[in-house]
Amino acid sequence: MNRFDIIVVGGGHAGVEASLASSRMGASTLLITIDNDSIGWMPCNPAIGGPGKAQIVREIDALGGAMALNTDETLTQIKLLNTSHGPAVWSLRAQCDKWKYSLGMKKRVEEAPNLHLRQGIVSRLIVQNDRIKGVEVADGSKFFADVVVLTTGTYLRGRIYISTWSMEAGRWSEPPSISLSEQIKELGFKMSRFNTGTTPRIDKRTVDLSKFKIEPGDFVPLHFSFWNVPKIYDNQIPSYIGWTNEKTVEVTRKYLNLSPSVMGIMVRIGPRTCPSMEEKVRWFPDRTRHQFFLEQEGFDTNEIYMQGMYMSMPYDMQLEVLKTVPGLENVEIIRPAYVIDYDYIIPTQLNMNYETKLIERLFIAGQPNGTTGYDEAAGQGLLAGINAALKVKGKEPFILKRSDAYLGVMSDDLINKELYEPYRITPSHCEYRLILREDNADLRLTRRGYEIGVVEEWKMKKVEEKEYLINEVKELIAKLSLNPNKEILDKLKQIGVSDISKPMLVADMLKRQDFTKDKLKKLDDKFKKYPDEVLEEIEVELKYAGYIAREKSAVKEFVQYENFMIPEDIDYSSVPSLSKEGRERLNTIRPRSLGQTLRITGIRPSDVQMLILYLKKREGGNSNG
């Protein structure tokens, strides 16, 4: 069989979600990857989630994706971060057994209906008349499809560096895609180059962990996937926190001239949020204390990932740097740190559905779009897979707005804004953080996913049950009143809640900071039957009602601009008085709405005003004609 509806190239986090999504929607899908045994592999830190990322993961889950489910099944530690702040930034983070995580994803791919797996290196796209037709593999095999989704990670002309030594590779021990990258450029795509790196892996048996601060997981009921029941994970592996010192910085500074980025032999633009040890010394010359984490990579290994200790100096020098840290005097490196640079396609050449503007029915997702991170890649892969299936079916694309989801924020940023570094999602990217919380992703998105066929019916029924219980509790607390009699006052005192002087509805009590869902269950047994996620949803809505109302008002204004649609056939050369840069950007991105226009890098307020005047004049002319 060599003809499919959809071909997905690359079996990383983007490729897995893309192929699973399209196959769930009934499209015959072929996933081609370099190594079938490294599907969903974690080449960097063994972690899922964190601020901004957890919101993405739970949105993937709400839309039927696999990342959250696989995380729950393979995690070695789980924590809820930012609990000292408001619920807008509460974020789950899990560390996983990277081998079990990969095996879990491979199993999902192998068992998925409509999904076929093929090991191979895609060397060329088959394109006719600016339309994708299929792909050619290095051994000469050809596969044909209506749609192709590229999720090639760091493999496009990837090159690994350890100081002056380098080799062509997509990641350690795996070949890059040289000819594919060259062809993409020949097709007319604008490309650029980023770098990323990974840390040394060290042998746990050679580390004195007593010299580090222990960082355990949370031993309370938690889960990443909405479709699992929260539980306490008893067998969690702790992480450890360490700090560099004056000697660490001194040794690093001594070998700065051996860093490939300092020597100028590789691209210097990498993730600003993950600076290497060499960059920390250069950027913060007066600081000697830099935090790092020791994270065990699985249950059945002694390998430890050193989160925060990215390096690219020679192996012996890496070892010398590490041995300056108390507890690492006898450390042994199992795998040295390295850095990799790679090509990416400038993402303003995509439509909002992740289809390229240049080649019809070619979609791109993940790191080839200039992003960094497993979570971001998986989110793009899911959306690309959904839209690839919709394209095959001749249906309208599935587009999430900034007001719908973090997935919408990421997509909007990639298509409309210039990248100056690899893109990583954070809560600061999102204007509507309180509405787009990680805990309500199922309420926001699952119904929409069910309507397009990417979410199973049983998941939709579970969300409907949750909605029913939320409404039931809301009705109950809107009627149930607490009277300040001795029995109630004694109960309030027992659970640590301040007195009331007059009758109060339970709904009003939940607005108080000292009254929580847990105290509500202690106060009245009838609430014990309701799941925590139901009561938490109501508590957040009530406690932050004013802030939520303001965000919803801002969303209404945002939607007005989003609904001001721009005709697809508009000729920007005929719009008078646009700035030169504005005209070029509009011609490149071709925004679908006025709202999208406002967010494009390089568009001036005067450009927007001229465009509005032109569109109103054009609309008036059409109505008169």
XYZ file of C-alpha atoms in Angstrom:
625
model
C 0.000 0.000 0.000
C 1.539 3.302 -1.038
C -1.441 5.686 -1.170
C -2.963 7.357 1.886
C -5.121 10.322 2.753
C -2.367 11.854 4.883
C 1.362 11.304 5.349
C 3.034 12.563 8.530
C 6.821 12.921 8.363
C 8.536 12.524 11.743
C 7.564 10.544 14.851
C 8.357 13.060 17.579
C 5.801 14.795 19.771
C 4.266 16.776 16.905
C 4.175 13.812 14.544
C 2.573 11.485 17.073
C -0.275 13.883 17.865
C -0.760 14.776 14.185
C -1.004 11.155 13.057
C -3.210 10.073 15.964
C -5.575 13.020 15.398
C -5.980 12.470 11.659
C -6.471 8.723 12.090
C -9.078 9.303 14.830
C -10.971 11.432 12.336
C -11.090 8.531 9.887
C -8.277 9.543 7.529
C -5.954 6.768 6.385
C -2.629 8.025 7.712
C 0.984 6.972 7.196
C 3.571 7.976 9.805
C 7.130 7.823 8.459
C 9.902 8.198 11.022
C 13.661 7.605 11.104
C 13.498 5.115 13.993
C 10.320 3.318 15.046
C 11.878 2.666 18.459
C 12.235 6.368 19.283
C 8.645 7.483 18.705
C 7.742 10.252 21.153
C 11.320 10.294 22.468
C 12.449 12.934 24.977
C 15.924 13.973 23.791
C 16.180 16.790 26.327
C 14.725 16.897 29.850
C 12.243 14.145 30.811
C 9.468 16.591 31.718
C 5.993 17.542 30.563
C 4.120 20.690 31.582
C 5.052 23.744 33.602
C 3.703 27.319 33.327
C 2.008 27.805 29.951
C 3.010 24.333 28.819
C 0.601 22.543 31.172
C -2.252 24.597 29.743
C -1.245 23.407 26.261
C -1.035 19.764 27.387
C -4.484 19.821 28.968
C -5.939 21.495 25.875
C -4.412 18.713 23.776
C -6.074 16.263 26.159
C -9.423 18.047 25.918
C -9.218 17.646 22.129
C -8.543 13.924 22.341
C -4.729 13.980 22.221
C -2.387 11.461 23.828
C 0.252 13.493 25.695
C -1.570 13.870 29.036
C -2.719 10.236 29.135
C 0.783 8.990 28.352
C 2.247 11.297 30.993
C -0.073 9.962 33.700
C 0.959 6.408 32.813
C 4.728 6.994 32.826
C 5.430 9.811 35.280
C 8.123 9.557 37.942
C 7.073 12.761 39.707
C 4.195 15.240 39.567
C 3.737 18.697 41.106
C 1.240 21.530 40.931
C 3.271 24.722 40.508
C 2.468 28.338 41.421
C -0.092 27.444 44.106
C 0.919 30.548 46.070
C -0.460 32.607 43.173
C -3.922 32.740 41.637
C -5.505 29.914 39.601
C -4.684 31.669 36.314
C -1.101 30.406 36.599
C -1.548 27.096 38.416
C 0.372 24.612 36.285
C 1.041 20.904 36.545
C 4.530 19.611 35.807
C 5.503 15.971 35.590
C 8.772 14.170 35.099
C 8.514 10.947 33.149
C 10.394 7.741 32.611
C 11.591 8.651 29.123
C 11.865 5.028 27.933
C 8.373 4.120 29.158
C 7.010 7.366 27.704
C 8.381 6.505 24.268
C 7.137 2.902 24.472
C 3.695 4.161 25.511
C 3.492 6.459 22.504
C 4.714 3.724 20.168
C 1.990 1.403 21.494
C -0.662 4.059 20.864
C 0.552 4.559 17.307
C 0.689 0.821 16.588
C -2.817 0.217 17.954
C -4.537 3.225 16.356
C -7.062 2.381 13.630
C -6.373 3.891 10.186
C -2.736 4.560 11.157
C 0.192 2.873 9.375
C 3.832 3.043 10.482
C 6.907 3.008 8.241
C 10.571 3.403 9.211
C 12.519 5.504 6.751
C 14.177 8.826 5.958
C 12.090 11.138 3.786
C 14.516 12.667 1.295
C 12.154 14.575 -0.988
C 8.649 15.964 -1.272
C 6.692 15.128 -4.412
C 5.225 18.435 -5.608
C 3.306 19.171 -8.814
C 1.986 22.594 -9.787
C 2.544 23.981 -6.269
C 0.544 21.144 -4.721
C 1.859 18.311 -2.560
C 1.423 14.812 -3.953
C 3.502 12.656 -1.631
C 7.023 11.910 -0.423
C 10.062 9.934 -1.516
C 12.106 7.943 0.993
C 15.910 7.607 0.850
C 15.674 4.005 -0.407
C 13.690 5.208 -3.440
C 10.231 4.198 -2.205
C 7.444 6.642 -2.980
C 4.260 7.222 -1.012
C 1.366 9.349 -2.189
C -1.257 11.303 -0.257
C -3.708 14.184 -0.498
C -1.956 15.950 2.400
C 1.555 15.838 3.897
C 2.375 17.068 7.411
C 6.052 17.847 8.119
C 7.082 17.400 11.760
C 10.831 17.019 11.312
C 12.071 18.430 14.634
C 15.720 19.514 14.612
C 16.534 17.239 11.657
C 16.489 19.858 8.867
C 20.220 20.232 8.155
C 20.926 19.583 11.823
C 24.501 19.669 13.097
C 25.733 18.723 16.579
C 28.663 20.524 18.240
C 30.905 19.776 21.181
C 33.437 22.604 21.021
C 35.293 22.401 17.676
C 34.065 18.863 16.945
C 30.828 18.573 15.016
C 28.812 16.117 12.970
C 25.688 16.228 10.863
C 22.811 14.835 12.947
C 19.163 15.421 13.747
C 19.993 14.484 17.302
C 22.696 12.275 18.793
C 23.278 9.135 16.662
C 20.452 9.902 14.193
C 21.025 11.277 10.657
C 19.685 14.697 9.611
C 17.464 15.580 6.648
C 19.863 17.441 4.365
C 18.226 16.978 0.963
C 14.747 17.679 2.352
C 15.886 20.982 3.829
C 17.559 21.958 0.555
C 14.405 21.135 -1.401
C 12.206 23.175 0.953
C 14.458 26.155 0.301
C 14.387 25.519 -3.472
C 10.578 25.513 -3.352
C 10.795 29.157 -2.277
C 10.346 28.967 1.484
C 12.180 31.530 3.591
C 14.249 29.697 6.177
C 16.482 30.592 9.071
C 18.476 28.765 11.720
C 18.225 28.321 15.503
C 20.143 26.294 18.055
C 19.205 24.290 21.104
C 21.192 22.192 23.527
C 21.092 19.448 26.091
C 22.903 18.849 29.368
C 25.359 16.190 30.515
C 23.829 12.939 31.770
C 25.619 11.871 34.923
C 25.781 8.617 36.900
C 23.629 8.794 40.040
C 26.003 6.405 41.831
C 28.801 8.991 41.605
C 26.748 11.827 43.140
C 26.540 12.650 46.853
C 22.859 13.594 46.952
C 23.087 14.576 50.633
C 24.835 17.778 49.488
C 21.769 18.865 47.486
C 18.340 20.145 48.489
C 15.693 17.477 47.953
C 12.686 18.469 45.825
C 9.924 15.847 46.189
C 6.745 15.588 44.177
C 3.255 16.320 45.527
C 1.650 13.405 47.352
C -1.933 14.525 46.809
C -4.457 13.323 44.195
C -3.379 14.746 40.819
C -3.646 13.839 37.153
C -2.786 15.423 33.820
C -5.579 13.830 31.808
C -9.218 14.765 32.289
C -10.078 11.169 31.383
C -8.210 9.678 34.348
C -9.223 9.712 38.006
C -6.897 11.815 40.216
C -4.679 9.644 42.372
C -1.711 9.810 44.705
C 1.451 8.515 43.026
C 3.330 6.728 45.821
C 6.449 5.716 43.883
C 7.684 9.181 42.909
C 11.389 9.878 42.443
C 12.570 13.132 44.059
C 14.572 15.751 42.206
C 17.419 17.694 43.791
C 18.406 21.349 43.620
C 21.996 22.519 43.428
C 23.866 25.775 42.818
C 27.054 26.736 41.080
C 29.735 28.730 42.917
C 32.709 31.007 42.273
C 34.915 28.087 41.265
C 32.287 26.824 38.773
C 32.130 30.219 37.103
C 35.924 30.581 37.149
C 36.450 27.237 35.370
C 33.665 27.966 32.861
C 35.160 31.371 32.070
C 38.550 29.726 31.511
C 37.073 27.616 28.683
C 34.706 30.157 27.123
C 36.892 30.375 24.026
C 36.138 26.684 23.370
C 32.386 27.244 23.072
C 31.243 26.895 19.420
C 28.929 29.910 19.696
C 31.759 32.081 21.054
C 34.067 30.817 18.300
C 31.403 31.737 15.730
C 31.254 28.318 14.101
C 27.525 27.852 14.726
C 24.313 29.864 14.977
C 24.123 31.718 18.302
C 20.342 32.165 18.572
C 18.840 29.663 21.007
C 16.118 29.547 23.682
C 16.657 32.553 25.960
C 14.888 30.706 28.789
C 17.469 27.882 28.689
C 20.891 29.583 28.567
C 24.002 27.427 28.605
C 26.551 27.652 31.409
C 28.827 29.554 29.024
C 26.038 32.043 28.263
C 25.251 32.532 31.957
C 28.876 33.464 32.606
C 28.898 35.887 29.642
C 25.476 37.430 30.266
C 25.758 37.693 34.055
C 29.480 38.206 34.719
C 28.972 39.233 38.360
C 26.810 36.253 39.329
C 28.354 33.065 40.636
C 25.273 31.294 42.029
C 23.151 29.676 39.308
C 20.487 27.118 40.177
C 20.229 23.715 38.524
C 18.193 20.533 39.076
C 19.110 16.868 39.148
C 16.315 14.863 37.485
C 16.492 11.068 37.210
C 15.481 9.964 33.708
C 13.519 6.865 34.676
C 12.786 4.168 37.231
C 15.277 1.652 35.818
C 18.295 3.859 35.156
C 20.991 5.728 37.055
C 21.177 8.481 34.429
C 20.485 11.962 35.791
C 19.584 14.932 33.627
C 21.144 18.204 34.873
C 18.398 20.735 34.149
C 20.066 24.158 33.854
C 23.610 22.938 33.108
C 23.644 23.150 29.301
C 27.185 23.176 27.902
C 29.075 22.775 24.637
C 32.727 22.763 25.757
C 34.871 19.603 25.396
C 34.063 16.548 27.525
C 37.052 16.917 29.885
C 36.217 20.571 30.520
C 32.552 19.703 31.175
C 33.732 17.255 33.817
C 36.053 19.854 35.361
C 33.165 22.346 35.612
C 30.850 19.823 37.278
C 33.444 18.740 39.852
C 33.534 22.271 41.299
C 30.045 21.696 42.758
C 29.846 20.141 46.257
C 28.413 16.652 45.879
C 29.819 16.246 42.360
C 33.495 15.861 43.294
C 33.502 12.254 42.048
C 30.899 12.624 39.316
C 31.093 10.605 36.113
C 29.509 11.788 32.866
C 27.600 9.078 30.993
C 26.692 11.285 28.008
C 28.308 14.664 27.343
C 26.317 17.832 26.796
C 26.099 19.136 23.252
C 24.430 21.848 21.205
C 22.697 21.503 17.837
C 21.752 24.043 15.198
C 19.118 23.375 12.562
C 16.991 24.982 9.849
C 13.433 26.131 10.440
C 10.772 27.578 8.156
C 9.768 31.134 9.057
C 6.200 30.478 10.283
C 4.599 33.616 8.846
C 4.480 31.531 5.639
C 1.721 29.410 7.204
C -2.027 29.881 7.357
C -3.760 29.639 10.719
C -4.540 25.967 10.029
C -0.772 25.215 9.676
C -1.027 24.743 5.904
C 1.701 26.520 3.963
C 0.718 29.406 1.712
C 3.284 28.420 -0.898
C 2.506 24.713 -1.405
C -1.119 23.639 -1.237
C -1.911 20.779 1.195
C 1.540 20.864 2.801
C 1.304 21.375 6.579
C 4.172 22.041 9.012
C 4.157 21.588 12.796
C 6.596 21.649 15.694
C 10.243 22.658 15.795
C 10.467 23.299 12.012
C 8.180 26.280 12.750
C 10.775 27.802 15.067
C 9.323 26.617 18.373
C 10.980 24.784 21.246
C 9.530 22.259 23.679
C 7.674 18.954 23.568
C 4.376 20.531 24.631
C 4.421 23.263 21.980
C 5.312 20.706 19.298
C 2.531 18.337 20.364
C -0.020 21.157 20.324
C 0.920 22.207 16.804
C 0.931 18.593 15.681
C -2.580 18.068 17.005
C -3.915 21.151 15.200
C -2.085 20.274 11.984
C -3.412 16.711 12.113
C -6.970 17.902 12.709
C -6.793 20.392 9.864
C -5.127 17.909 7.536
C -8.079 15.544 8.056
C -10.566 18.375 7.548
C -8.746 19.326 4.339
C -9.094 15.772 3.031
C -12.811 15.846 3.856
C -13.290 19.230 2.182
C -14.442 20.847 5.419
C -13.716 24.244 6.970
C -10.487 24.521 8.995
C -10.466 24.268 12.783
C -9.073 27.587 14.034
C -8.678 28.470 17.704
C -8.565 32.175 18.552
C -6.445 33.787 21.256
C -9.574 33.968 23.394
C -10.254 30.231 22.971
C -7.078 28.540 24.122
C -3.336 28.743 24.711
C -3.168 26.705 21.503
C -4.811 29.664 19.773
C -2.361 32.099 21.365
C 0.607 30.047 20.153
C -0.769 29.692 16.625
C -1.565 33.391 16.417
C 1.896 34.381 17.666
C 3.673 32.107 15.188
C 1.757 33.257 12.135
C 1.699 36.993 12.921
C 4.841 37.867 14.864
C 8.509 37.739 13.981
C 10.628 35.221 15.867
C 13.844 36.490 17.412
C 14.476 33.240 19.299
C 12.868 29.778 19.495
C 9.243 30.235 20.582
C 8.250 28.893 23.977
C 4.745 29.416 25.384
C 4.413 31.127 28.789
C 1.429 32.593 30.677
C 2.721 36.066 29.776
C 1.855 35.385 26.119
C -1.817 35.005 27.035
C -4.103 38.014 27.588
C -6.966 35.939 29.043
C -5.177 33.742 31.574
C -8.033 33.525 34.076
C -10.498 32.318 31.455
C -7.998 29.952 29.811
C -6.974 27.993 32.892
C -5.620 24.469 32.674
C -8.463 23.081 34.829
C -11.267 24.175 32.468
C -9.742 23.124 29.129
C -12.269 20.290 28.809
C -15.200 22.668 29.344
C -13.760 25.035 26.720
C -12.707 22.643 23.983
C -14.016 19.082 24.201
C -17.405 19.851 22.669
C -15.717 21.589 19.741
C -13.446 18.600 19.264
C -16.393 16.214 19.382
C -18.244 18.224 16.739
C -15.406 17.797 14.230
C -14.859 14.125 15.052
C -11.513 14.206 16.866
C -12.947 13.462 20.344
C -14.647 10.178 21.208
C -18.284 10.114 22.361
C -17.511 8.770 25.846
C -15.272 11.753 26.538
C -18.014 14.131 25.462
C -20.441 12.369 27.811
C -17.975 12.746 30.679
C -17.759 16.490 30.064
C -21.552 16.740 29.894
C -21.745 14.963 33.253
C -19.259 17.456 34.697
C -21.296 20.368 33.312
C -24.462 18.889 34.849
C -22.835 18.563 38.280
C -21.465 22.117 38.111
C -24.948 23.475 37.400
C -26.437 21.284 40.139
C -23.998 22.618 42.748
C -24.502 26.205 41.573
C -28.252 25.876 42.079
C -27.702 24.301 45.492
C -25.324 26.935 46.871
C -27.466 29.761 45.488
C -30.315 28.583 47.759
C -28.471 27.121 50.750
C -28.027 29.665 53.537
C -25.905 29.539 56.696
C -27.465 31.084 59.805
C -25.195 32.452 62.563
C -26.492 30.066 65.239
C -24.257 28.307 67.746
C -24.012 25.067 65.746
C -22.894 26.831 62.560
C -20.518 29.196 64.365
C -18.896 26.258 66.178
C -18.465 24.404 62.878
C -16.947 27.472 61.226
C -14.499 27.816 64.101
C -13.532 24.138 63.880
C -12.657 24.421 60.191
C -10.814 27.741 60.550
C -13.373 30.120 59.055
C -14.140 33.523 60.575
C -17.573 34.160 62.111
C -20.607 35.412 60.257
C -22.945 37.972 61.838
C -25.904 37.492 59.511
C -27.312 34.735 57.284
C -25.087 34.096 54.265
C -25.589 32.044 51.137
C -22.966 29.356 50.601
C -22.300 30.972 47.220
C -21.294 34.177 49.015
C -19.234 32.244 51.550
C -17.181 30.737 48.717
C -16.193 34.239 47.636
C -14.269 34.624 50.897
C -10.566 33.780 50.880
C -10.768 31.738 54.104
C -13.583 29.503 52.825
C -12.611 26.828 50.304
C -14.129 23.777 48.639
C -12.410 21.531 51.194
C -13.926 23.476 54.078
C -17.309 23.361 52.376
C -17.157 19.549 52.397
C -16.254 19.583 56.099
C -19.096 21.967 56.852
C -21.787 20.040 54.987
C -21.590 16.338 54.088
C -23.864 16.708 51.074
C -20.966 18.241 49.112
C -18.636 15.279 49.683
C -20.180 13.367 46.786
C -19.068 15.963 44.247
C -15.651 15.620 42.552
C -13.024 18.171 43.562
C -12.746 19.405 39.966
C -16.452 20.351 40.008
C -16.223 22.261 43.291
C -12.932 23.897 42.267
C -14.465 25.221 39.040
C -17.269 26.873 41.025
C -14.942 28.216 43.719
C -12.654 29.871 41.157
C -15.618 31.396 39.307
C -16.974 32.909 42.528
C -13.711 34.072 44.120
C -12.464 35.723 40.940
C -15.819 36.781 39.494
C -14.797 40.428 39.044
C -11.564 39.601 37.240
C -13.295 37.002 35.063
C -15.994 39.525 34.122
C -13.314 42.011 33.031
C -11.590 39.384 30.902
C -14.884 38.386 29.289
C -15.545 42.035 28.488
C -12.104 42.290 26.879
C -12.845 39.132 24.888
C -16.041 40.695 23.510
C -14.033 43.643 22.200
C -11.405 41.266 20.813
C -14.048 39.178 19.017
C -15.469 42.301 17.325
C -12.131 42.845 15.603
C -11.833 39.109 14.841
C -15.249 39.180 13.164
C -14.259 42.135 10.948
C -13.273 39.855 8.064
C -10.920 40.806 5.235
C -11.774 39.488 1.741
C -9.375 36.783 0.555
C -8.981 38.454 -2.846
C -7.864 41.833 -1.482
C -5.053 43.506 -3.424
C -2.947 45.386 -0.874
C -1.153 47.287 -3.643
C -4.434 49.120 -4.264
C -4.882 50.164 -0.608
C -3.733 53.812 -0.521
C -1.255 55.278 1.989
C -0.020 52.018 3.509
C 3.559 52.104 4.756
C 6.042 50.104 2.673
C 6.684 47.652 5.532
C 2.971 47.367 6.271
C 2.143 46.541 2.659
C 4.894 43.899 2.533
C 3.766 42.283 5.792
C 0.109 42.223 4.742
C 0.997 40.664 1.391
C 3.109 38.011 3.129
C 0.749 37.044 5.950
C -2.591 37.887 4.286
C -4.577 38.183 7.533
C -8.117 36.835 7.661
C -9.460 39.538 9.981
C -8.809 43.036 11.264
C -7.974 41.531 14.647
C -5.208 39.448 13.111
C -3.931 42.537 11.277
C -3.521 44.398 14.567
C -1.155 41.698 15.864
C 1.193 41.519 12.876
C 4.735 42.678 13.580
C 5.506 45.855 11.618
C 1.903 47.022 11.136
C 1.427 50.649 12.216
C -1.799 52.169 13.616
C -1.970 54.329 10.473
C -1.860 51.172 8.312
C -4.859 49.801 10.192
C -6.775 53.055 9.768
C -6.091 53.123 6.015
C -7.145 49.480 5.704
C -10.426 50.091 7.572
C -11.237 53.079 5.355
C -10.467 51.059 2.230
C -12.586 48.079 3.329
C -15.553 50.275 4.272
C -15.322 52.090 0.956
C -15.084 48.764 -0.895
C -18.064 47.365 1.032
C -20.095 50.467 0.268
C -19.208 50.236 -3.402
C -20.228 46.580 -3.536
C -23.569 47.241 -1.830
C -24.326 50.117 -4.223
C -23.399 48.028 -7.218
